[in-house]
Coordinates of C-alpha atoms and ligand atoms in Angstrom, one line a residue:
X107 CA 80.5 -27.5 172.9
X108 CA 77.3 -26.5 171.7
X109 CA 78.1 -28.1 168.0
X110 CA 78.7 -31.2 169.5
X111 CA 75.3 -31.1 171.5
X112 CA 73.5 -30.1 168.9
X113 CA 74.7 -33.1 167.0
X114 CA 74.2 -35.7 169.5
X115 CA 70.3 -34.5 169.5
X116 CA 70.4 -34.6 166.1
X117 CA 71.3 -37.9 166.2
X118 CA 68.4 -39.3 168.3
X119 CA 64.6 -40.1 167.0
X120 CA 61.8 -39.7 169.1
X121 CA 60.5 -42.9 169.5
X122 CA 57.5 -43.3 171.8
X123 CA 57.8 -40.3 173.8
X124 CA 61.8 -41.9 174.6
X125 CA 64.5 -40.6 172.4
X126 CA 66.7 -43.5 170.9
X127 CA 70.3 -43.5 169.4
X128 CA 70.1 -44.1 165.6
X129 CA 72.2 -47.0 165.1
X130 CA 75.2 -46.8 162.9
X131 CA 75.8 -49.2 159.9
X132 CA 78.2 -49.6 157.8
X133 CA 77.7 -51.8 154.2
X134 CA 81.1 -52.5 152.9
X135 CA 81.3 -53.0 148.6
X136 CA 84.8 -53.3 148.5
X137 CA 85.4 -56.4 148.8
X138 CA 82.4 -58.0 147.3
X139 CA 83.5 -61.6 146.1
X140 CA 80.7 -64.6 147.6
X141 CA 77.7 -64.8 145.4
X142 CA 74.6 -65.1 147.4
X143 CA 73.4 -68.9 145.5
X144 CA 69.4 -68.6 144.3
X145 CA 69.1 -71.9 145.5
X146 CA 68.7 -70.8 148.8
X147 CA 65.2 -69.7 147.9
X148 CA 64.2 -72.9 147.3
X149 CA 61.1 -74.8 148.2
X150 CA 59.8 -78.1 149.2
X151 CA 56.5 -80.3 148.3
X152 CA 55.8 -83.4 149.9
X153 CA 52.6 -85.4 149.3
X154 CA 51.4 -84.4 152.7
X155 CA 48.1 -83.2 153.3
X156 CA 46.8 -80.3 150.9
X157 CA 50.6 -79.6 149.5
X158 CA 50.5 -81.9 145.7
X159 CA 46.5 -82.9 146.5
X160 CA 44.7 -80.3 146.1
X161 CA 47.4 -77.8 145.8
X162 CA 49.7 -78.5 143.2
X163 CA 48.1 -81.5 141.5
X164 CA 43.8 -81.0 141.5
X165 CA 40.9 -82.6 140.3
X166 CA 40.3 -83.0 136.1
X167 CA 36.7 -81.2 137.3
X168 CA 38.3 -78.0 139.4
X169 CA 37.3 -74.8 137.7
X170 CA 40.9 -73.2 137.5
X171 CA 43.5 -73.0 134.5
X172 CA 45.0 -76.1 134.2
X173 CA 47.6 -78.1 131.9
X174 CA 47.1 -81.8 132.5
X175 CA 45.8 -81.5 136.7
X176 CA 48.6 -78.9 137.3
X177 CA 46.6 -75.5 138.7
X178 CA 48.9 -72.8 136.4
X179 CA 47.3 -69.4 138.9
X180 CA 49.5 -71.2 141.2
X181 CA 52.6 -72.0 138.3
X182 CA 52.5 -68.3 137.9
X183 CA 52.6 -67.1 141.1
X184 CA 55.8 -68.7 141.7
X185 CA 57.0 -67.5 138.6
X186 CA 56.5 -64.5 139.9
X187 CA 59.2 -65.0 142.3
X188 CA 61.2 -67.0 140.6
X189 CA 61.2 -70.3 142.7
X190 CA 65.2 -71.6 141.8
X191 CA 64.4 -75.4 142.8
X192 CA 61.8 -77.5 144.1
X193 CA 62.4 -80.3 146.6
X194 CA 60.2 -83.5 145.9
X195 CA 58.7 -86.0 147.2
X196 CA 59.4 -85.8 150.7
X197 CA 60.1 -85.5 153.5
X198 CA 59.6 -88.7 155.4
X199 CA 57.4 -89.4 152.3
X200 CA 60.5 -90.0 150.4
X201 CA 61.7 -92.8 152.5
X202 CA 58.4 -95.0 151.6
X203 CA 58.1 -94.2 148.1
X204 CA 59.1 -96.8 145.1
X205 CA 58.7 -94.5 142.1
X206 CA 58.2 -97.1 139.8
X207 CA 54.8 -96.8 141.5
X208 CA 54.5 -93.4 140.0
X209 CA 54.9 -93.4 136.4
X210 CA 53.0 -95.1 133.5
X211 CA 49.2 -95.4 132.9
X212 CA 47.6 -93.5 135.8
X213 CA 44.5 -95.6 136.2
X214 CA 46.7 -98.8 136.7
X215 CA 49.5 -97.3 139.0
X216 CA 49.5 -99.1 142.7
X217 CA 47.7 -97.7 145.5
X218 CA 49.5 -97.3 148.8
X219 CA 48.4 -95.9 152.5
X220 CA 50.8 -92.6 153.3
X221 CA 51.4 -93.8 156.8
X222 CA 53.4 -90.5 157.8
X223 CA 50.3 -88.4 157.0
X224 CA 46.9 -89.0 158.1
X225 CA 46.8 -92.9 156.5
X226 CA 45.2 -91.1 153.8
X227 CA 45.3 -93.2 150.1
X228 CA 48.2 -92.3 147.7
X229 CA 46.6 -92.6 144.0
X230 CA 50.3 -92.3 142.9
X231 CA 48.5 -89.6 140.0
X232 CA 51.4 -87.3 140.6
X233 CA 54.9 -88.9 139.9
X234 CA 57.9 -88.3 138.0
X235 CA 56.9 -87.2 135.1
X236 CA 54.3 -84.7 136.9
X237 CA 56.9 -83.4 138.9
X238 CA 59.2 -82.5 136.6
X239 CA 56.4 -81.0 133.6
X240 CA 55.8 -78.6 137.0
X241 CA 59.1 -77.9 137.4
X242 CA 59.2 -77.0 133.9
X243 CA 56.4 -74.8 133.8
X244 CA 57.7 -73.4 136.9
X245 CA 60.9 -72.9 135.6
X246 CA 63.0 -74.4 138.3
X247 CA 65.1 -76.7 138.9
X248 CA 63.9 -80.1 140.5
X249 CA 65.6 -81.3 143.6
X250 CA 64.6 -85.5 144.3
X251 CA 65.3 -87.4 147.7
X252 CA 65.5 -90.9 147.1
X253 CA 64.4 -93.2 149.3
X254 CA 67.1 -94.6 151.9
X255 CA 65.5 -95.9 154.5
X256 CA 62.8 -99.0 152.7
X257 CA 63.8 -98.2 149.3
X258 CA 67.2 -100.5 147.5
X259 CA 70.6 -99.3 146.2
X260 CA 69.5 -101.0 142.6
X261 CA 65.6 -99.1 143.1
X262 CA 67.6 -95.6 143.4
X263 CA 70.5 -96.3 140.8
X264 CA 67.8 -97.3 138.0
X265 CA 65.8 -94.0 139.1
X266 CA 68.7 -92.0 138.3
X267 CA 69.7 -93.9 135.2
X268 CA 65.6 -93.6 134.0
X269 CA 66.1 -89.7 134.6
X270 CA 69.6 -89.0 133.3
X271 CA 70.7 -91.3 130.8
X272 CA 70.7 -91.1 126.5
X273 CA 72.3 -94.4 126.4
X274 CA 69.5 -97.2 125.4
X275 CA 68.0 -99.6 127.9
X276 CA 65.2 -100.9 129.4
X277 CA 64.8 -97.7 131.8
X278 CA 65.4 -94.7 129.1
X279 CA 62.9 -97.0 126.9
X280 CA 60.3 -97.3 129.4
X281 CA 60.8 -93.5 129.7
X282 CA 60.3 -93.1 126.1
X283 CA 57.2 -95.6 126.0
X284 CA 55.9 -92.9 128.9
X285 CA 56.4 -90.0 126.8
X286 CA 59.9 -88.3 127.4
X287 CA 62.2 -89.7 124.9
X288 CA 65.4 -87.2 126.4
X289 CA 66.8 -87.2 129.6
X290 CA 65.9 -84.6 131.9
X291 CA 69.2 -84.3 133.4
X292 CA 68.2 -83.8 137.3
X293 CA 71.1 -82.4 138.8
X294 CA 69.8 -82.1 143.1
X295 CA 70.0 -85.2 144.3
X296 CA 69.0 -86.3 147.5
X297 CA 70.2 -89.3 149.9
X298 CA 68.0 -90.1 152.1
X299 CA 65.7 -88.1 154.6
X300 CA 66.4 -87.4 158.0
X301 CA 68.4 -90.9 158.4
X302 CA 68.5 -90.5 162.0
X303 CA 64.4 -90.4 162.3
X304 CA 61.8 -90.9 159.7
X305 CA 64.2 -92.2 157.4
X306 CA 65.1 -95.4 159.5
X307 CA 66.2 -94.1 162.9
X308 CA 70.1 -94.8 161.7
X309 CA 73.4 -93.9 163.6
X310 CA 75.7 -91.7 162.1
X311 CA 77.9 -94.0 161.3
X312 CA 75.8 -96.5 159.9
X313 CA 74.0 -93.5 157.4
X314 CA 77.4 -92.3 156.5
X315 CA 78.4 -96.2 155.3
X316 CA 74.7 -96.2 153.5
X317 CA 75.4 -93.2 151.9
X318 CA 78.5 -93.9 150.4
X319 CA 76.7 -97.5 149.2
X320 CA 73.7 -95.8 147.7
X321 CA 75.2 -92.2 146.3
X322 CA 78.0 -94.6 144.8
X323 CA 75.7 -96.3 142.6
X324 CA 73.3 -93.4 141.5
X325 CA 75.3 -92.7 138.9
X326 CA 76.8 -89.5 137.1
X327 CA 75.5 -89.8 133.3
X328 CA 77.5 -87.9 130.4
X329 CA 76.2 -84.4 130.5
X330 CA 74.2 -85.4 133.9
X331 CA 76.7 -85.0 136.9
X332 CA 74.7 -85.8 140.2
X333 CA 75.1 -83.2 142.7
X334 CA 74.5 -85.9 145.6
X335 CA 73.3 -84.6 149.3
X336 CA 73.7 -86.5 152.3
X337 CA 70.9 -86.4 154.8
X338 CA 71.9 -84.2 157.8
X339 CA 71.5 -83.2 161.1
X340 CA 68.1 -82.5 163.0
X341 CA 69.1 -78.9 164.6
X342 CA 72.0 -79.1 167.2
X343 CA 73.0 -82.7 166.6
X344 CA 76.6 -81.5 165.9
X345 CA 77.9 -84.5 166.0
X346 CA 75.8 -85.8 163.1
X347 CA 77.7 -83.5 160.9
X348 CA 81.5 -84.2 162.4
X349 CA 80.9 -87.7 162.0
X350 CA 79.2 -87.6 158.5
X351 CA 82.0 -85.3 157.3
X352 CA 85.0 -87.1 158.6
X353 CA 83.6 -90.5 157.2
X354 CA 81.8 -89.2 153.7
X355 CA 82.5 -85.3 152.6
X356 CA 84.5 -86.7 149.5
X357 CA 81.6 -88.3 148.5
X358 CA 78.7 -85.4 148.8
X359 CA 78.0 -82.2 146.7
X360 CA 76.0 -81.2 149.8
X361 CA 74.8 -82.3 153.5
X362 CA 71.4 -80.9 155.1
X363 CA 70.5 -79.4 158.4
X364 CA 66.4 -79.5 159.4
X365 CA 65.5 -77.1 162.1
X366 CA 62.0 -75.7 162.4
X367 CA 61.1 -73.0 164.1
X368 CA 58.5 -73.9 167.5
X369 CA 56.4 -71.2 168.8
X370 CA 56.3 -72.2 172.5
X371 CA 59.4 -74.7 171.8
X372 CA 57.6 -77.7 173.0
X373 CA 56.5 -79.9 170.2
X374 CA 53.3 -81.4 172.3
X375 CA 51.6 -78.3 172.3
X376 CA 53.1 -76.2 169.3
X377 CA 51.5 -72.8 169.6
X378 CA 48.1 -71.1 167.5
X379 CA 49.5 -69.9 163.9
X380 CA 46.8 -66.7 164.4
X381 CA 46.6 -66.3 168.6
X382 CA 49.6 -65.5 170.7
X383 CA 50.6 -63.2 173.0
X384 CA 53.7 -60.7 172.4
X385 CA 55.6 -62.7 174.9
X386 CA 54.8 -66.1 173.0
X387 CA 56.0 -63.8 169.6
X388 CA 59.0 -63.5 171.9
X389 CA 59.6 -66.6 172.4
X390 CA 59.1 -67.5 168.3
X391 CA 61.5 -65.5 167.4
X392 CA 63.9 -66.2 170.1
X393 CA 63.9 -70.1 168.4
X394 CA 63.9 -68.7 165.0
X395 CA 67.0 -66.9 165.5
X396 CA 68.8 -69.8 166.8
X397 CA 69.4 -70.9 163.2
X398 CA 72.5 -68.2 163.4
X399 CA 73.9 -70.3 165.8
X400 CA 72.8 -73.3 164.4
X401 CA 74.1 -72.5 160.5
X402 CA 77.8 -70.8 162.8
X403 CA 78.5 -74.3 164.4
X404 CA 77.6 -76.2 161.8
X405 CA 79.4 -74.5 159.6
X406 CA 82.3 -74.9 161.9
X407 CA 82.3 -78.4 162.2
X408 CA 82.1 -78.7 157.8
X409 CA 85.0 -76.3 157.8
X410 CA 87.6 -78.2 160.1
X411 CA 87.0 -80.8 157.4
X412 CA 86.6 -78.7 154.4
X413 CA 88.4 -75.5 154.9
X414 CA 87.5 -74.8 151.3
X415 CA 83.9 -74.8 151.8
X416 CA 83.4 -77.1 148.7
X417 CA 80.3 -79.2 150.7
X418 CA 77.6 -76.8 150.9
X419 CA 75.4 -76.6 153.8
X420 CA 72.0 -77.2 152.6
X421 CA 69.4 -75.9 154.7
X422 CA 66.4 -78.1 153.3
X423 CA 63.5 -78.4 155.7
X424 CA 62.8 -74.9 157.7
X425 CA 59.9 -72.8 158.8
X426 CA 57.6 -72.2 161.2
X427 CA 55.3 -75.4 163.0
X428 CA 52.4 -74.4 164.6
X429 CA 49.1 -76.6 166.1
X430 CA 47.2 -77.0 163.1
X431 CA 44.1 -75.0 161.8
X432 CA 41.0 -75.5 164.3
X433 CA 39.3 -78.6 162.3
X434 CA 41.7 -79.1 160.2
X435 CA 43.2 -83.3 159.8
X436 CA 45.8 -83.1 162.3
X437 CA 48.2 -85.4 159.9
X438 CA 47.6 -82.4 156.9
X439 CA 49.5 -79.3 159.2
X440 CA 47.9 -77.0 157.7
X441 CA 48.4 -73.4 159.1
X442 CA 47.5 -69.9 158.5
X443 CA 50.0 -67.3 158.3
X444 CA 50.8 -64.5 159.7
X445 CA 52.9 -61.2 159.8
X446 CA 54.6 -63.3 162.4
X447 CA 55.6 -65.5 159.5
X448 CA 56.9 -63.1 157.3
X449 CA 59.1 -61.7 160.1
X450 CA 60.5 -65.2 160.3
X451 CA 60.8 -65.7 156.8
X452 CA 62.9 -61.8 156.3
X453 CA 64.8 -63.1 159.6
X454 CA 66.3 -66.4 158.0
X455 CA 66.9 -65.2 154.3
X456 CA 69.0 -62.7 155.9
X457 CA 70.7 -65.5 158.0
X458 CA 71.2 -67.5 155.1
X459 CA 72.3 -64.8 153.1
X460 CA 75.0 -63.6 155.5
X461 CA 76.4 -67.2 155.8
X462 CA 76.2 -67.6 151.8
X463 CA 79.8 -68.9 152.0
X464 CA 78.7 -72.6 153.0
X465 CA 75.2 -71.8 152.7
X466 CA 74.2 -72.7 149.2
X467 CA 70.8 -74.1 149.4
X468 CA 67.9 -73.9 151.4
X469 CA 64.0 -74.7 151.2
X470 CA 60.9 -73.7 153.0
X471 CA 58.5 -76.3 154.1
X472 CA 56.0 -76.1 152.7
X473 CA 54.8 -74.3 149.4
X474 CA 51.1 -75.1 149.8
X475 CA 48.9 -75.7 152.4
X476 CA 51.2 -77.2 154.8
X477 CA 53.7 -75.7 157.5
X478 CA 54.6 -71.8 156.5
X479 CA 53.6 -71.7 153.0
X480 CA 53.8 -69.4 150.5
X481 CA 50.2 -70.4 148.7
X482 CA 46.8 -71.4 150.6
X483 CA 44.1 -72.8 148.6
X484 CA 40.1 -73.4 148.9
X485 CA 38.4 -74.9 145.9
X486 CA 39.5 -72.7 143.4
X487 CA 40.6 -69.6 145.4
X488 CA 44.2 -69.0 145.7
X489 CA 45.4 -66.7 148.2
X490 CA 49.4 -65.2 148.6
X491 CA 50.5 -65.2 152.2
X492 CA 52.9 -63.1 153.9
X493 CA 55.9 -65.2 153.6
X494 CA 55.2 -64.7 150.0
X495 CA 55.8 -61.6 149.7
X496 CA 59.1 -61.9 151.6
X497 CA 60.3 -63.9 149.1
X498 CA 59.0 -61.3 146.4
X499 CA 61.0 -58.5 148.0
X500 CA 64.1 -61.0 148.7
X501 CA 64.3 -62.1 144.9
X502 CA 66.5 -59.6 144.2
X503 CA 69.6 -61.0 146.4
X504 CA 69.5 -64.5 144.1
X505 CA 73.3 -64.9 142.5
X506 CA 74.3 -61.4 143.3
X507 CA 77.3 -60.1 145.5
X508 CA 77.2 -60.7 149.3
X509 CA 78.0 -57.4 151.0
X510 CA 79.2 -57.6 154.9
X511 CA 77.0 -55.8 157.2
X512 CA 78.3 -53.9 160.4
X513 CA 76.1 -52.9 163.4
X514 CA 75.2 -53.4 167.0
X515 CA 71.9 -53.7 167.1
X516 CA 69.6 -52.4 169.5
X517 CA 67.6 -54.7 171.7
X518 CA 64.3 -55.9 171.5
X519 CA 63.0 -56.3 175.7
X520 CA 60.1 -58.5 176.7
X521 CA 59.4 -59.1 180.1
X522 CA 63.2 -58.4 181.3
X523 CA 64.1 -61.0 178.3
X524 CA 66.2 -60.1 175.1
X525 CA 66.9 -60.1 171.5
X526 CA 68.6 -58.1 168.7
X527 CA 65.9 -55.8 167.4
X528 CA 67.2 -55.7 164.1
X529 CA 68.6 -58.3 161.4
X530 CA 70.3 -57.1 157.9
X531 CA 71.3 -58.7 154.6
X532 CA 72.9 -56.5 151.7
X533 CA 74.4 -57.3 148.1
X534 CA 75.2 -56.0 144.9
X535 CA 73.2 -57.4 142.0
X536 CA 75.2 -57.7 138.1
X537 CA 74.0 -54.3 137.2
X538 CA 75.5 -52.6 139.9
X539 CA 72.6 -52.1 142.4
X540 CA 72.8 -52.5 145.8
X541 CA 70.0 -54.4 147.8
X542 CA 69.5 -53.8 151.6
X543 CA 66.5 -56.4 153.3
X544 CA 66.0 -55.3 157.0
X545 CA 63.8 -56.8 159.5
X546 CA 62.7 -54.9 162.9
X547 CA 61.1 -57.6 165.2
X548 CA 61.1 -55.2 167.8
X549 CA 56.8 -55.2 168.2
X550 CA 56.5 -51.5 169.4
X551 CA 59.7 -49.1 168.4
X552 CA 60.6 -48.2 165.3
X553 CA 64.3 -48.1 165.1
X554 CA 66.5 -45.3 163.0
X555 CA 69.2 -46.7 161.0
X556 CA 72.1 -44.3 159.4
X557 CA 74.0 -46.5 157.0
X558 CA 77.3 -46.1 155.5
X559 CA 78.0 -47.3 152.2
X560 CA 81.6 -47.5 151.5
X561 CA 83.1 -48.2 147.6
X562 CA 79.7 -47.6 146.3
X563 CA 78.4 -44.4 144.8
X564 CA 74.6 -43.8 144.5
X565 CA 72.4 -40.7 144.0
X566 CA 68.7 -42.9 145.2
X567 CA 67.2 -45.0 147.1
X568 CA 64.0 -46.9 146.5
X569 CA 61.9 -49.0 148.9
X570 CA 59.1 -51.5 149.7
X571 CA 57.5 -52.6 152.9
X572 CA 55.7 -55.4 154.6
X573 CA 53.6 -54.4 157.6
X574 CA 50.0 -54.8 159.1
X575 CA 48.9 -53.4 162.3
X576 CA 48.8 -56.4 164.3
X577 CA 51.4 -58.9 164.8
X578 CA 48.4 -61.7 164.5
X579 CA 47.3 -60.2 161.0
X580 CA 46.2 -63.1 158.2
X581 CA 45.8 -62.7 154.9
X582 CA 41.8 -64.1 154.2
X583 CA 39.7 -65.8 151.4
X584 CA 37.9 -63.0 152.5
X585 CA 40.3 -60.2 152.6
X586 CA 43.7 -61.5 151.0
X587 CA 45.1 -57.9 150.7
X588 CA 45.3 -57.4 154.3
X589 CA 49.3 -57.8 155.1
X590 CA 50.7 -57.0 151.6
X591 CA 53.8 -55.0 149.8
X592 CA 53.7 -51.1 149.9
X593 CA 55.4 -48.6 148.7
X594 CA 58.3 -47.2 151.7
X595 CA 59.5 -43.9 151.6
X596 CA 60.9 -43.3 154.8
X597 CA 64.6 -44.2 153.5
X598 CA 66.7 -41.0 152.8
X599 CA 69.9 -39.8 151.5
X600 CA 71.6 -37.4 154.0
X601 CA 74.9 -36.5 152.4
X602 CA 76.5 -39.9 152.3
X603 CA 74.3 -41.7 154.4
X604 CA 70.7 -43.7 154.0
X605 CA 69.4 -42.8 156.5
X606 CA 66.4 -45.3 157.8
X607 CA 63.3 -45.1 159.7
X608 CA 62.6 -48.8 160.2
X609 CA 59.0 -49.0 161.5
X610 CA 58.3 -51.5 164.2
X611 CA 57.8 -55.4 163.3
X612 CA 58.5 -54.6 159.4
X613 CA 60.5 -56.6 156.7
X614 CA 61.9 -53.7 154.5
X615 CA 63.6 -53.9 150.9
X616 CA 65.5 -51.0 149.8
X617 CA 67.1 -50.3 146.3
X618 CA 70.0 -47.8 146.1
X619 CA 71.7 -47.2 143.1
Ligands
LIG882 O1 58.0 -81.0 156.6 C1 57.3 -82.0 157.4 C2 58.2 -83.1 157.9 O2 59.2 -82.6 158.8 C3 59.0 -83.8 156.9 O3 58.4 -84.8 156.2 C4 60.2 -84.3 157.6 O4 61.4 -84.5 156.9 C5 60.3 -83.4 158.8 O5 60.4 -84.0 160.0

């Protein structure tokens, strides 16, 4: 009797002053056949406010590394994290822009207003050929939405034909006179944004009969198949995606889903990106995990059509939307960043990589100085916020081996409200490691994990944290170091177990091999 007591103690941590059940876990290799697609660690640049202006794209007379007006400190810091694809140019941008505007001589390319974003002047400086030399340098792949809703079937076709074809005409020549005799061979193709609002307040119905009209004629090009994605729902408009699937899945690589994540859940008055309170972080996370459900019922509806998951679910607008900066242009939605962020960030990769069987691609909104970036910018200062280093420490799950997690986790209690404390992804990379990423959003308890890792042998375990004192914590101009990656050493083999001490609001990355 006494063994079994003295194991049940054993089995508790202290946790402010109360003793708390490790939970038990259980990562199961055996079976290990879904690959976990890099694209969903994609982003997404619109020319809105600071993203391409000023982020991407500067002035000739801006004292930072440069080729042509592309910044490279910022090139290299997504490098760094090896950015799969990048969504461009919108966005409700996409559904005004003519992109013949955007490509020859720069000084004689047509001016236009950006109505969706501050009625600031578009120079039309950045365009096709900008984008993709970026995507180049970046080394990723570039994902274009066409323009649906004031743009023609013949505008999009010859877009396509002026990007993918070797055959000679007057598109691939006017290509050539622009400097890129070859064809880039853009695969991500998109149809339309958000057809149901920006994108020309459409039916379902109606979209899905444009779609068919428009991603017929943008056409596949020897050595150039289109992978062609149909604009999607806005978060629980489930019928959206029955009716897009029963009328057009044949037609479509992929089809989207945009959900954004709302601090206080009313769009009027968003939330502070740097004041809340804990119940307010609540609440944030409460709406951010909704994209399980979301990405479940969605996926539902694609699979009663598609039982052989061949559409992918493309994730390709989400993040966090606060109030903008204090004094900022309220059409640029710029916003700090937070550890709040980052727990939102760790919170959705692991959604998205748990539901990796439909899930296929996703991107952040928005890399630079708009939404929940990854990059802020003043003059020539570049600062990395915490969402960035999510992605740095989630890297490792791109193309490797989903693993299935099992647990129960243990709640997270504000104010007699609740939520599961803890969130887990796990996979096995080509060389045979295994990757754990584990978020605790509870704000106060750290929570002990014991985890069982069936069909794989291991001797270590090796791990990385992101943490800061305060749930409100920024990264500065002034102090960018202040919510960064440390070294995590409370992740221990105990026989056959890892055992975990996962401190409270943390994003952890563990290597076990
Ligand atoms: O990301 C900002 C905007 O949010 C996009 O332009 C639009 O697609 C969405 O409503």
């Amino acid at each position: 009797m006494m063994k079994y007591f003295f194991a049940f103690c054993f089995a508790l941590t202290i946790n402010n002053g109360f003793a708390q059940p490790a939970v038990a876990v259980t990562i199961d290799a055996t079976n290990a056949q879904t690959t976990i697609s890099r694209h969903i660690y994609g982003h997404f640049a619109e020319h809105l406010g600071r993203c391409v202006y000023d982020g991407f794209w500067v002035a000739d007379t801006l004292n930072v590394p440069k080729k042509d007006r592309i910044r490279l400190d910022i090139v290299e810091a997504l490098k760094k994290i090896q950015v799969p694809n990048l969504r461009w140019p919108g966005g409700c941008f996409a559904d005004e822009y003519h992109w013949r505007d955007g490509i020859g001589q720069r000084k004689q390319r047509p001016q236009m207003v950006n109505t969706n974003w501050g009625g600031v002047s578009e120079d039309n400086s950045f365009g096709t050929h900008e984008f993709l030399e970026l995507c180049k340098l970046i080394n990723c792949e570039p994902y274009i939405a066409g323009n649906v809703g004031s743009g023609t079937v013949e505008e999009m076709a010859k877009w396509v034909e002026y990007l993918n074809s070797d055959a000679k005409s007057t598109m691939t020549v006017l290509r050539g006179e622009n400097g890129q005799q070859q064809p880039w061979r853009v695969k991500y193709w998109g149809v339309g944004n958000e057809s149901w609002g920006c994108g020309g307040n459409m039916t379902p119905d109606y979209y899905a009969d444009l779609y068919k009209r428009y991603a017929t004629y943008a056409r596949d090009y020897p050595g150039s198949q289109l992978y062609r994605i149909a604009s999607g729902a806005n978060s629980s408009d489930y019928n959206w995606t029955e009716v897009l699937m029963k009328k057009a899945a044949r037609h479509m690589w992929g089809l989207t889903l945009h959900h954004y994540t709302v601090p206080t859940g009313n769009w009027g008055k968003k939330g502070s990106a740097t004041a809340f309170s804990e119940a307010e972080y609540f609440n944030t996370m409460k709406n951010c995990l909704y994209m399980e459900e979301l990405v479940s019922r969605h996926s539902t509806i694609m699979d009663q059509y598609d039982p052989s998951r061949r559409v992918a679910l493309v994730v390709d607008e989400w993040g966090v939307w606060t109030d903008v900066e204090p004094g900022t242009n309220p059409g640029f939605l710029y916003q700090q960043n937070s550890l709040r962020d980052a727990l939102i960030a760790g919170t959705t990769l692991n959604i998205f990589n748990n539901h990796s069987e439909r899930v296929r691609m996703a991107n952040l909104a928005q890399t630079i100085n708009v939404l929940q970036s990854l990059i802020l910018t003043k003059g020539n200062q570049l600062l990395l916020t915490p969402t960035y280093h999510v992605f740095e420490l989630y890297k490792v799950h791109q193309d490797a081996k989903k693993l299935p997690v099992n647990f129960s986790s243990p709640d997270y209690l504000v104010e007699g409200k609740k939520l599961p404390a803890v969130n887990i992804s796990a996979s096995k990379d080509s060389t045979g490691n295994t990757h754990i990423t584990l978020v605790n959003i509870d704000a106060t308890k750290t929570i002990t994990l014991r985890i069982n890792l069936p069909a794989t042998t291991w001797t270590t375990v090796q791990g990385r944290i992101l943490t800061a004192p305060a749930l409100t914590d920024v990264n500065t101009f002034e102090n960018p170091g202040k919510v960064i990656i440390q070294k995590f050493s409370a992740a221990k083999k105990e026989g056959n177990e890892l055992v975990v001490v996962l401190p409270a609001k943390s994003v952890v990355a563990l290597q076990v091999r």
